[in-house]
mmCIF file of C-alpha atoms in Angstrom:
data_model
loop_
_atom_site.group_PDB
_atom_site.id
_atom_site.type_symbol
_atom_site.label_atom_id
_atom_site.label_comp_id
_atom_site.label_asym_id
_atom_site.label_seq_id
_atom_site.Cartn_x
_atom_site.Cartn_y
_atom_site.Cartn_z
ATOM 1 C CA MET V 1 -39.339 82.027 72.174
ATOM 2 C CA LEU V 2 -37.755 81.653 68.862
ATOM 3 C CA LYS V 3 -35.222 84.368 69.577
ATOM 4 C CA SER V 4 -34.221 82.385 72.797
ATOM 5 C CA ILE V 5 -33.744 79.170 70.815
ATOM 6 C CA ARG V 6 -31.612 81.028 68.211
ATOM 7 C CA ILE V 7 -29.406 82.628 70.939
ATOM 8 C CA PHE V 8 -29.075 79.188 72.715
ATOM 9 C CA LEU V 9 -27.993 77.516 69.362
ATOM 10 C CA ILE V 10 -25.493 80.302 68.575
ATOM 11 C CA ILE V 11 -23.990 80.005 72.074
ATOM 12 C CA SER V 12 -23.882 76.206 71.761
ATOM 13 C CA PHE V 13 -22.199 76.317 68.364
ATOM 14 C CA LEU V 14 -19.632 78.905 69.558
ATOM 15 C CA SER V 15 -18.775 76.905 72.639
ATOM 16 C CA PHE V 16 -18.458 73.667 70.577
ATOM 17 C CA ALA V 17 -16.343 75.454 67.870
ATOM 18 C CA PHE V 18 -13.919 76.807 70.662
ATOM 19 C CA THR V 19 -13.504 73.508 72.445
ATOM 20 C CA ALA V 20 -13.361 71.306 69.326
ATOM 21 C CA CYS V 21 -10.828 73.560 67.564
ATOM 22 C CA ASN V 22 -8.513 73.671 70.501
ATOM 23 C CA SER V 23 -5.305 72.803 68.656
ATOM 24 C CA LEU V 24 -2.658 70.489 70.205
ATOM 25 C CA LYS V 25 -0.188 72.569 72.216
ATOM 26 C CA ILE V 26 3.335 71.601 72.559
ATOM 27 C CA PRO V 27 4.467 72.111 76.188
ATOM 28 C CA GLY V 28 7.700 73.900 77.086
ATOM 29 C CA LYS V 29 9.659 76.807 75.619
ATOM 30 C CA LYS V 30 10.729 77.025 71.988
ATOM 31 C CA VAL V 31 14.479 76.971 71.754
ATOM 32 C CA GLU V 32 17.005 77.142 68.970
ATOM 33 C CA ASN V 33 16.898 74.057 66.839
ATOM 34 C CA LYS V 34 20.265 72.323 67.101
ATOM 35 C CA ILE V 35 19.264 68.856 66.016
ATOM 36 C CA GLU V 36 18.665 68.700 62.184
ATOM 37 C CA ASN V 37 18.069 64.906 61.990
ATOM 38 C CA TYR V 38 17.045 62.414 64.523
ATOM 39 C CA GLU V 39 17.555 58.693 63.915
ATOM 40 C CA ILE V 40 15.651 56.055 65.871
ATOM 41 C CA THR V 41 16.689 52.399 65.767
ATOM 42 C CA PRO V 42 14.322 49.970 67.588
ATOM 43 C CA PHE V 43 13.648 48.074 64.370
ATOM 44 C CA SER V 44 16.924 48.632 62.541
ATOM 45 C CA THR V 45 19.673 47.536 64.920
ATOM 46 C CA THR V 46 20.847 44.626 62.729
ATOM 47 C CA GLU V 47 20.087 43.291 59.280
ATOM 48 C CA GLU V 48 17.490 40.752 60.540
ATOM 49 C CA ASN V 49 15.426 41.138 63.664
ATOM 50 C CA ILE V 50 12.837 38.935 65.154
ATOM 51 C CA PHE V 51 10.641 40.437 67.866
ATOM 52 C CA GLN V 52 7.951 38.856 70.008
ATOM 53 C CA ALA V 53 4.612 40.528 69.177
ATOM 54 C CA GLU V 54 1.304 40.945 70.972
ATOM 55 C CA ILE V 55 -1.478 42.746 69.152
ATOM 56 C CA ILE V 56 -4.735 43.737 70.895
ATOM 57 C CA ALA V 57 -7.208 44.743 68.166
ATOM 58 C CA PHE V 58 -10.976 45.222 68.626
ATOM 59 C CA GLU V 59 -10.725 43.367 71.965
ATOM 60 C CA ARG V 60 -9.024 40.343 70.449
ATOM 61 C CA THR V 61 -5.474 39.416 71.447
ATOM 62 C CA LEU V 62 -3.065 37.810 69.071
ATOM 63 C CA LYS V 63 0.478 36.605 69.971
ATOM 64 C CA GLY V 64 3.310 35.954 67.507
ATOM 65 C CA ASN V 65 6.391 37.476 66.047
ATOM 66 C CA LEU V 66 7.365 40.460 63.914
ATOM 67 C CA ALA V 67 10.283 39.636 61.607
ATOM 68 C CA VAL V 68 12.108 42.604 60.033
ATOM 69 C CA LYS V 69 14.747 42.599 57.368
ATOM 70 C CA ASN V 70 16.708 45.825 56.788
ATOM 71 C CA TYR V 71 18.110 46.019 53.330
ATOM 72 C CA ALA V 72 19.047 49.664 53.368
ATOM 73 C CA GLU V 73 18.198 52.867 55.314
ATOM 74 C CA ASN V 74 14.877 53.310 53.763
ATOM 75 C CA HIS V 75 14.236 49.815 52.565
ATOM 76 C CA GLN V 76 12.655 47.002 54.748
ATOM 77 C CA ARG V 77 10.650 43.957 54.569
ATOM 78 C CA LEU V 78 8.539 42.840 57.440
ATOM 79 C CA ALA V 79 6.179 40.035 58.323
ATOM 80 C CA LEU V 80 3.773 39.427 61.143
ATOM 81 C CA VAL V 81 3.587 35.767 62.155
ATOM 82 C CA SER V 82 1.081 34.195 64.522
ATOM 83 C CA SER V 83 2.235 31.818 67.403
ATOM 84 C CA LEU V 84 0.948 28.885 65.393
ATOM 85 C CA GLY V 85 3.205 29.870 62.578
ATOM 86 C CA ASN V 86 1.050 31.269 59.923
ATOM 87 C CA THR V 87 1.902 34.499 58.140
ATOM 88 C CA LEU V 88 -0.585 37.213 58.683
ATOM 89 C CA LEU V 89 0.969 40.065 56.992
ATOM 90 C CA ASP V 90 3.951 40.578 54.769
ATOM 91 C CA MET V 91 4.952 44.021 53.479
ATOM 92 C CA GLU V 92 7.878 45.818 51.889
ATOM 93 C CA ILE V 93 8.681 49.510 52.670
ATOM 94 C CA LYS V 94 10.929 51.376 50.193
ATOM 95 C CA ASP V 95 11.497 55.083 50.265
ATOM 96 C CA HIS V 96 8.317 55.435 52.505
ATOM 97 C CA LYS V 97 6.236 53.565 50.001
ATOM 98 C CA VAL V 98 4.538 50.660 51.526
ATOM 99 C CA GLU V 99 3.575 47.554 49.413
ATOM 100 C CA ILE V 100 1.620 44.691 50.861
ATOM 101 C CA LYS V 101 3.097 41.413 49.600
ATOM 102 C CA TYR V 102 0.567 39.196 51.414
ATOM 103 C CA ILE V 103 -2.268 39.674 53.809
ATOM 104 C CA ILE V 104 -4.365 36.967 55.387
ATOM 105 C CA ASP V 105 -7.885 36.807 54.043
ATOM 106 C CA ASP V 106 -9.484 37.767 57.332
ATOM 107 C CA LEU V 107 -7.584 41.009 57.419
ATOM 108 C CA ASP V 108 -7.929 41.834 53.682
ATOM 109 C CA LYS V 109 -10.264 44.814 53.951
ATOM 110 C CA ASN V 110 -9.566 48.237 52.468
ATOM 111 C CA ILE V 111 -9.606 50.232 55.738
ATOM 112 C CA ILE V 112 -7.393 47.612 57.471
ATOM 113 C CA ARG V 113 -4.913 47.558 54.664
ATOM 114 C CA TYR V 114 -4.789 51.376 54.588
ATOM 115 C CA LYS V 115 -4.273 51.682 58.363
ATOM 116 C CA LEU V 116 -1.632 48.801 58.532
ATOM 117 C CA LYS V 117 0.331 50.476 55.787
ATOM 118 C CA LYS V 118 0.302 53.825 57.628
ATOM 119 C CA TYR V 119 1.101 52.291 61.070
ATOM 120 C CA PHE V 120 3.898 49.990 59.887
ATOM 121 C CA GLY V 121 5.227 52.750 57.713
ATOM 122 C CA LEU V 122 5.439 55.029 60.768
ATOM 123 C CA LEU V 123 6.976 52.281 63.024
ATOM 124 C CA MET V 124 9.715 51.414 60.598
ATOM 125 C CA ASN V 125 10.715 55.008 59.812
ATOM 126 C CA SER V 126 14.060 55.568 61.307
ATOM 127 C CA ASN V 127 14.993 59.174 60.241
ATOM 128 C CA TYR V 128 13.206 62.332 61.072
ATOM 129 C CA LYS V 129 13.982 65.938 59.889
ATOM 130 C CA ILE V 130 13.598 68.192 62.827
ATOM 131 C CA LYS V 131 11.928 71.504 62.276
ATOM 132 C CA LYS V 132 11.494 72.908 65.702
ATOM 133 C CA THR V 133 12.719 72.132 69.320
ATOM 134 C CA HIS V 134 10.920 72.773 72.636
ATOM 135 C CA GLN V 135 12.603 72.606 76.031
ATOM 136 C CA THR V 136 10.573 71.244 78.911
ATOM 137 C CA SER V 137 11.289 70.363 82.465
ATOM 138 C CA GLU V 138 11.591 66.720 81.519
ATOM 139 C CA GLY V 139 13.782 67.006 78.417
ATOM 140 C CA LYS V 140 13.196 67.969 74.747
ATOM 141 C CA ILE V 141 10.270 67.717 72.289
ATOM 142 C CA LEU V 142 11.410 67.645 68.683
ATOM 143 C CA ARG V 143 8.901 68.463 66.033
ATOM 144 C CA SER V 144 8.986 66.820 62.652
ATOM 145 C CA LYS V 145 6.534 65.770 59.880
ATOM 146 C CA PHE V 146 5.803 62.288 58.525
ATOM 147 C CA GLN V 147 2.921 61.047 56.294
ATOM 148 C CA GLY V 148 1.844 64.677 56.082
ATOM 149 C CA LYS V 149 1.175 64.893 59.738
ATOM 150 C CA PRO V 150 3.072 66.475 62.622
ATOM 151 C CA ILE V 151 5.321 64.240 64.559
ATOM 152 C CA PHE V 152 6.617 64.942 68.108
ATOM 153 C CA LEU V 153 9.706 63.108 69.391
ATOM 154 C CA TYR V 154 10.012 63.130 73.199
ATOM 155 C CA LEU V 155 13.543 62.907 74.609
ATOM 156 C CA ASP V 156 14.373 62.630 78.234
ATOM 157 C CA SER V 157 17.033 64.579 80.127
ATOM 158 C CA ALA V 158 19.722 62.265 78.829
ATOM 159 C CA GLU V 159 18.346 62.984 75.227
ATOM 160 C CA LYS V 160 17.094 59.457 74.940
ATOM 161 C CA LEU V 161 13.889 58.948 72.940
ATOM 162 C CA TYR V 162 11.053 57.578 74.994
ATOM 163 C CA LYS V 163 7.811 58.568 73.225
ATOM 164 C CA ILE V 164 6.724 59.397 69.607
ATOM 165 C CA ARG V 165 3.323 61.086 68.971
ATOM 166 C CA GLN V 166 1.697 61.558 65.507
ATOM 167 C CA ALA V 167 -1.155 64.043 65.400
ATOM 168 C CA SER V 168 -3.342 65.988 63.140
ATOM 169 C CA ARG V 169 -3.689 69.666 63.859
ATOM 170 C CA PHE V 170 -6.197 69.031 66.687
ATOM 171 C CA LYS V 171 -5.977 65.492 67.744
ATOM 172 C CA GLU V 172 -3.408 62.814 68.608
ATOM 173 C CA LYS V 173 -3.525 59.864 66.236
ATOM 174 C CA VAL V 174 -0.814 57.520 67.298
ATOM 175 C CA LYS V 175 1.395 57.157 70.401
ATOM 176 C CA ILE V 176 4.522 55.085 70.417
ATOM 177 C CA GLN V 177 6.409 54.323 73.590
ATOM 178 C CA ILE V 178 9.997 53.136 73.555
ATOM 179 C CA LYS V 179 10.950 51.434 76.802
ATOM 180 C CA GLU V 180 14.336 50.692 78.376
ATOM 181 C CA ASN V 181 14.791 47.171 76.871
ATOM 182 C CA ASN V 182 13.878 48.467 73.369
ATOM 183 C CA GLN V 183 10.295 47.388 73.942
ATOM 184 C CA VAL V 184 8.059 49.308 71.623
ATOM 185 C CA ILE V 185 4.416 49.940 72.382
ATOM 186 C CA PHE V 186 2.295 51.296 69.549
ATOM 187 C CA GLN V 187 -1.072 52.615 70.335
ATOM 188 C CA SER V 188 -3.622 53.940 67.829
ATOM 189 C CA LYS V 189 -5.860 56.691 69.050
ATOM 190 C CA GLU V 190 -8.170 56.323 66.056
ATOM 191 C CA LEU V 191 -8.936 52.671 66.339
ATOM 192 C CA PRO V 192 -8.872 50.161 69.215
ATOM 193 C CA ILE V 193 -5.437 48.779 68.246
ATOM 194 C CA GLN V 194 -2.483 48.357 70.452
ATOM 195 C CA MET V 195 0.752 46.453 69.424
ATOM 196 C CA GLU V 196 3.651 45.524 71.545
ATOM 197 C CA PHE V 197 7.062 44.359 70.342
ATOM 198 C CA LYS V 198 10.065 43.281 72.309
ATOM 199 C CA MET B 1 39.895 19.374 38.382
ATOM 200 C CA LYS B 2 39.434 16.992 41.393
ATOM 201 C CA THR B 3 37.488 19.662 43.153
ATOM 202 C CA TYR B 4 35.150 20.079 40.163
ATOM 203 C CA LEU B 5 34.655 16.366 39.842
ATOM 204 C CA PHE B 6 33.944 16.154 43.538
ATOM 205 C CA LEU B 7 31.390 18.973 43.299
ATOM 206 C CA ILE B 8 29.612 17.516 40.216
ATOM 207 C CA LEU B 9 29.434 14.046 41.879
ATOM 208 C CA ASN B 10 28.262 15.586 45.068
ATOM 209 C CA PHE B 11 25.518 17.492 43.273
ATOM 210 C CA ILE B 12 24.409 14.414 41.416
ATOM 211 C CA PHE B 13 24.296 12.306 44.609
ATOM 212 C CA VAL B 14 22.496 14.941 46.602
ATOM 213 C CA GLY B 15 20.054 15.344 43.696
ATOM 214 C CA VAL B 16 19.279 11.690 43.422
ATOM 215 C CA PHE B 17 18.969 11.250 47.254
ATOM 216 C CA ALA B 18 16.764 14.333 47.670
ATOM 217 C CA GLN B 19 14.423 13.229 44.831
ATOM 218 C CA GLU B 20 10.891 12.206 45.528
ATOM 219 C CA LYS B 21 9.744 8.979 43.837
ATOM 220 C CA LYS B 22 5.944 8.719 43.444
ATOM 221 C CA LEU B 23 4.574 5.522 44.966
ATOM 222 C CA SER B 24 2.833 2.959 42.697
ATOM 223 C CA THR B 25 -0.833 2.204 43.232
ATOM 224 C CA ALA B 26 0.174 -1.037 44.957
ATOM 225 C CA GLU B 27 2.627 0.704 47.174
ATOM 226 C CA ILE B 28 0.052 3.297 48.184
ATOM 227 C CA GLU B 29 -2.528 0.589 49.010
ATOM 228 C CA GLU B 30 0.017 -1.261 51.064
ATOM 229 C CA PHE B 31 1.068 1.884 52.978
ATOM 230 C CA LYS B 32 -2.581 2.997 53.528
ATOM 231 C CA THR B 33 -3.471 -0.424 54.840
ATOM 232 C CA PHE B 34 -0.447 -0.473 57.196
ATOM 233 C CA VAL B 35 -1.356 3.062 58.599
ATOM 234 C CA GLU B 36 -5.042 2.283 58.897
ATOM 235 C CA GLU B 37 -4.318 -0.872 60.841
ATOM 236 C CA GLU B 38 -1.814 0.905 63.146
ATOM 237 C CA ILE B 39 -4.081 3.924 63.652
ATOM 238 C CA GLU B 40 -6.675 1.642 65.207
ATOM 239 C CA ASN B 41 -4.178 0.955 68.013
ATOM 240 C CA ILE B 42 -3.312 4.579 68.617
ATOM 241 C CA GLN B 43 -5.245 5.809 71.703
ATOM 242 C CA THR B 44 -3.066 8.615 72.938
ATOM 243 C CA ILE B 45 -0.027 10.659 71.876
ATOM 244 C CA ASP B 46 2.450 12.461 74.100
ATOM 245 C CA THR B 47 5.202 14.293 72.160
ATOM 246 C CA GLU B 48 7.510 17.139 72.221
ATOM 247 C CA PHE B 49 7.778 19.326 69.098
ATOM 248 C CA LYS B 50 10.139 21.879 67.551
ATOM 249 C CA GLN B 51 8.544 24.446 65.303
ATOM 250 C CA GLU B 52 10.471 26.387 62.567
ATOM 251 C CA LYS B 53 8.830 29.154 60.575
ATOM 252 C CA HIS B 54 10.618 29.901 57.321
ATOM 253 C CA LEU B 55 9.854 33.336 55.702
ATOM 254 C CA SER B 56 10.815 33.708 52.087
ATOM 255 C CA PHE B 57 12.935 36.904 52.749
ATOM 256 C CA LEU B 58 14.470 35.936 56.047
ATOM 257 C CA THR B 59 17.735 33.860 56.465
ATOM 258 C CA SER B 60 17.037 33.102 60.097
ATOM 259 C CA LYS B 61 14.070 31.016 61.378
ATOM 260 C CA ILE B 62 11.454 31.757 63.919
ATOM 261 C CA GLU B 63 11.769 29.008 66.401
ATOM 262 C CA SER B 64 9.557 27.711 69.203
ATOM 263 C CA LYS B 65 9.368 24.583 71.235
ATOM 264 C CA GLY B 66 6.637 22.771 73.157
ATOM 265 C CA LYS B 67 4.518 19.649 73.883
ATOM 266 C CA MET B 68 1.410 18.026 72.323
ATOM 267 C CA PHE B 69 -1.060 15.730 73.925
ATOM 268 C CA VAL B 70 -3.925 13.811 72.377
ATOM 269 C CA ASN B 71 -6.172 11.628 74.465
ATOM 270 C CA LYS B 72 -8.699 8.888 73.859
ATOM 271 C CA GLN B 73 -11.712 11.293 73.625
ATOM 272 C CA GLY B 74 -9.816 13.312 70.907
ATOM 273 C CA PHE B 75 -9.007 16.234 73.238
ATOM 274 C CA LEU B 76 -5.977 18.034 71.871
ATOM 275 C CA LYS B 77 -3.493 20.189 73.755
ATOM 276 C CA TRP B 78 -0.820 22.173 71.741
ATOM 277 C CA GLU B 79 1.429 23.771 74.255
ATOM 278 C CA TYR B 80 4.335 26.308 73.527
ATOM 279 C CA LEU B 81 6.957 26.360 76.313
ATOM 280 C CA THR B 82 9.515 28.640 74.563
ATOM 281 C CA PRO B 83 9.996 31.455 73.771
ATOM 282 C CA GLU B 84 6.820 32.096 75.717
ATOM 283 C CA LYS B 85 4.262 29.863 77.449
ATOM 284 C CA TYR B 86 1.116 29.683 75.417
ATOM 285 C CA SER B 87 -1.337 26.782 75.091
ATOM 286 C CA ILE B 88 -4.427 25.912 73.112
ATOM 287 C CA ILE B 89 -6.765 23.060 74.014
ATOM 288 C CA PHE B 90 -9.307 21.788 71.586
ATOM 289 C CA LYS B 91 -11.905 20.000 73.771
ATOM 290 C CA GLU B 92 -15.416 19.158 72.724
ATOM 291 C CA ASN B 93 -16.801 22.168 71.007
ATOM 292 C CA TYR B 94 -14.492 24.700 72.587
ATOM 293 C CA ILE B 95 -11.007 26.056 72.128
ATOM 294 C CA PHE B 96 -9.359 27.164 75.446
ATOM 295 C CA ILE B 97 -6.341 29.491 75.278
ATOM 296 C CA ASN B 98 -3.982 30.072 78.118
ATOM 297 C CA ASP B 99 -1.667 32.891 77.329
ATOM 298 C CA ASN B 100 0.905 32.891 80.140
ATOM 299 C CA GLY B 101 -1.944 32.669 82.685
ATOM 300 C CA LYS B 102 -4.320 34.913 80.742
ATOM 301 C CA LYS B 103 -7.275 32.592 79.847
ATOM 302 C CA SER B 104 -9.800 32.873 77.225
ATOM 303 C CA GLU B 105 -12.288 30.523 75.336
ATOM 304 C CA VAL B 106 -13.784 30.334 71.972
ATOM 305 C CA ASN B 107 -16.886 28.324 70.970
ATOM 306 C CA SER B 108 -15.467 26.198 68.179
ATOM 307 C CA ASN B 109 -18.745 25.237 66.506
ATOM 308 C CA GLN B 110 -17.431 26.938 63.448
ATOM 309 C CA GLU B 111 -16.216 24.356 60.888
ATOM 310 C CA ILE B 112 -12.913 26.088 60.400
ATOM 311 C CA PHE B 113 -11.974 25.436 64.120
ATOM 312 C CA LYS B 114 -12.904 21.786 63.825
ATOM 313 C CA GLU B 115 -10.852 21.452 60.607
ATOM 314 C CA LEU B 116 -7.887 22.965 62.470
ATOM 315 C CA SER B 117 -8.181 20.631 65.376
ATOM 316 C CA ASP B 118 -8.525 17.566 62.983
ATOM 317 C CA LEU B 119 -5.634 18.856 60.881
ATOM 318 C CA ILE B 120 -3.273 19.048 63.912
ATOM 319 C CA SER B 121 -4.120 15.785 65.642
ATOM 320 C CA GLY B 122 -4.709 13.935 62.305
ATOM 321 C CA SER B 123 -1.274 15.134 61.098
ATOM 322 C CA VAL B 124 0.550 13.357 63.825
ATOM 323 C CA SER B 125 -1.536 10.164 63.875
ATOM 324 C CA GLY B 126 -1.877 9.727 60.203
ATOM 325 C CA LYS B 127 -5.658 10.039 60.322
ATOM 326 C CA LEU B 128 -5.656 12.651 57.631
ATOM 327 C CA LEU B 129 -5.056 10.030 54.973
ATOM 328 C CA ASN B 130 -8.761 9.303 55.100
ATOM 329 C CA ASN B 131 -9.824 12.814 54.969
ATOM 330 C CA PRO B 132 -11.934 13.484 51.834
ATOM 331 C CA LYS B 133 -11.325 17.180 52.154
ATOM 332 C CA PHE B 134 -7.697 16.859 50.761
ATOM 333 C CA ASP B 135 -6.331 15.789 47.429
ATOM 334 C CA ILE B 136 -3.645 13.332 48.490
ATOM 335 C CA SER B 137 -0.526 12.075 46.817
ATOM 336 C CA TYR B 138 2.210 9.605 48.002
ATOM 337 C CA PHE B 139 5.989 9.623 47.520
ATOM 338 C CA GLN B 140 9.200 8.018 48.801
ATOM 339 C CA LYS B 141 11.690 10.604 49.971
ATOM 340 C CA GLU B 142 14.948 9.423 51.540
ATOM 341 C CA GLU B 143 13.885 7.136 54.463
ATOM 342 C CA PHE B 144 10.374 8.579 54.661
ATOM 343 C CA THR B 145 7.078 8.011 52.991
ATOM 344 C CA LEU B 146 5.940 11.517 52.146
ATOM 345 C CA VAL B 147 2.213 12.306 51.920
ATOM 346 C CA LYS B 148 1.170 15.521 50.336
ATOM 347 C CA LEU B 149 -2.285 16.822 51.060
ATOM 348 C CA LYS B 150 -3.870 19.765 49.253
ATOM 349 C CA PRO B 151 -7.094 21.086 50.580
ATOM 350 C CA ILE B 152 -10.059 20.947 48.299
ATOM 351 C CA GLN B 153 -12.172 23.434 50.213
ATOM 352 C CA LYS B 154 -11.664 27.170 49.463
ATOM 353 C CA SER B 155 -12.128 27.978 53.244
ATOM 354 C CA LEU B 156 -9.078 25.898 54.071
ATOM 355 C CA GLN B 157 -7.072 26.836 50.896
ATOM 356 C CA LYS B 158 -7.123 30.457 52.112
ATOM 357 C CA TYR B 159 -4.778 29.428 54.989
ATOM 358 C CA ILE B 160 -3.015 26.282 53.756
ATOM 359 C CA LYS B 161 -1.607 25.477 50.321
ATOM 360 C CA GLN B 162 -0.293 22.054 51.108
ATOM 361 C CA VAL B 163 0.450 19.864 54.183
ATOM 362 C CA GLU B 164 3.368 17.429 53.895
ATOM 363 C CA LEU B 165 3.466 14.471 56.256
ATOM 364 C CA TYR B 166 6.776 12.540 56.704
ATOM 365 C CA PHE B 167 6.255 8.976 57.965
ATOM 366 C CA PRO B 168 9.394 7.040 59.091
ATOM 367 C CA GLU B 169 9.636 3.461 58.033
ATOM 368 C CA ASN B 170 7.119 1.137 59.847
ATOM 369 C CA ASP B 171 5.560 3.957 61.789
ATOM 370 C CA ALA B 172 1.895 5.210 61.429
ATOM 371 C CA SER B 173 2.616 8.489 63.254
ATOM 372 C CA VAL B 174 4.584 11.234 61.591
ATOM 373 C CA ASP B 175 8.046 12.568 62.592
ATOM 374 C CA LYS B 176 7.786 15.724 60.553
ATOM 375 C CA VAL B 177 5.021 18.038 59.216
ATOM 376 C CA LYS B 178 5.536 20.829 56.657
ATOM 377 C CA LEU B 179 2.711 23.315 56.336
ATOM 378 C CA ILE B 180 2.966 25.421 53.217
ATOM 379 C CA GLU B 181 0.774 28.453 53.282
ATOM 380 C CA ALA B 182 -1.010 30.477 50.627
ATOM 381 C CA SER B 183 1.726 33.147 51.160
ATOM 382 C CA LYS B 184 4.315 30.444 50.180
ATOM 383 C CA ASP B 185 6.050 30.780 53.532
ATOM 384 C CA TYR B 186 6.197 27.448 55.388
ATOM 385 C CA THR B 187 6.365 26.035 58.902
ATOM 386 C CA ILE B 188 8.226 22.743 59.739
ATOM 387 C CA ILE B 189 7.222 20.857 62.905
ATOM 388 C CA ASN B 190 9.523 18.121 64.035
ATOM 389 C CA PHE B 191 8.116 15.700 66.594
ATOM 390 C CA ILE B 192 10.590 14.300 69.009
ATOM 391 C CA HIS B 193 10.472 11.899 72.028
ATOM 392 C CA LYS B 194 7.078 10.617 70.746
ATOM 393 C CA LYS B 195 5.177 8.334 73.060
ATOM 394 C CA ILE B 196 2.234 6.504 71.807
ATOM 395 C CA ASN B 197 -0.494 4.960 74.030
ATOM 396 C CA VAL B 198 0.985 6.233 77.335
ATOM 397 C CA GLU B 199 -1.437 7.264 80.062
ATOM 398 C CA ILE B 200 -2.165 10.955 79.834
ATOM 399 C CA ASP B 201 -3.250 12.686 83.097
ATOM 400 C CA SER B 202 -6.768 14.072 82.369
ATOM 401 C CA HIS B 203 -5.804 17.329 84.206
ATOM 402 C CA ILE B 204 -3.556 18.176 81.259
ATOM 403 C CA PHE B 205 -6.656 19.093 79.412
ATOM 404 C CA ASP B 206 -8.049 21.204 82.345
ATOM 405 C CA TYR B 207 -8.654 24.887 81.581
#
């Protein structure tokens, strides 16, 4: 009896280990890397940009605006403002370091501060060093790294960026979709947070 | 030389006119009595508004426009028409939100929601002057009587540092409200085409 339980446990553990450690695979065929750097511009088209924002976090919806000021290539200031006009978040990003200048009391929790710094740091990053390129039937997937994690940039057949994924070795963490009219949809895969900017 | 003189004079005049002069105790009493008497006659408010959000680091403003209604029962509707349709109705103990057709409601028994509703309607009608939750000071600025309100309660201080109400001469309802936040960013709301005591269709407050 004990032997059967032991065998069952070993089989269960091995099946779990194999399925859980199934690393993220990049589809397509690895090709010669011709693109060294890739620049993305949804938030850096002009010096000052104001976007309409909708944030759905933990089943609560918030409407407002995202204001972005671009000082230099790696230097931005941004603020998230509610429809009623109050500032919810104000942060400065310089050389990938994110400093929160102001955060509304309701959001001022360590875990939320940490995640917001990561998420907006990623959203505002405009330049990726490309390490590998994969060719798929739909276009290209460029592999880079940001915040210590792999980044995949999805280009369509016209080499236009339509999706960004940030992942750990095994799991997708963040998905960012870039639509035709420069609408950006940010989706966290770790927390129930979705942000739309247009 | 003439240019310098012009600039200096211009600076002095602008400085003088933009200055705030603190009202004397007698002037404050006179103003408060006037507002209190007039408020008694205010039953409804129907007004358009233009909202401008000023961020410390941004040259441009975030602008929105809409309408506000307050009825006899104290129901309040704050409705944005541009850039997007979005309305909030404060009615009895509930807050009803209509986000471009997507509806939701919140029970507003929490004190902070009641304070928010009182703050919005009281700002326009001048009823805030009797609110003991604020430290209030009075000034004359250009053609306006300027009333500055600083929240005493910490629960409100977290959101608002100061409210400034601009009353035009001989008017108990404000033309302009400036909300200064704890972040030091501020929002200016200008009320235009203000109509006092006009009949307001009760369906406006339907959810």
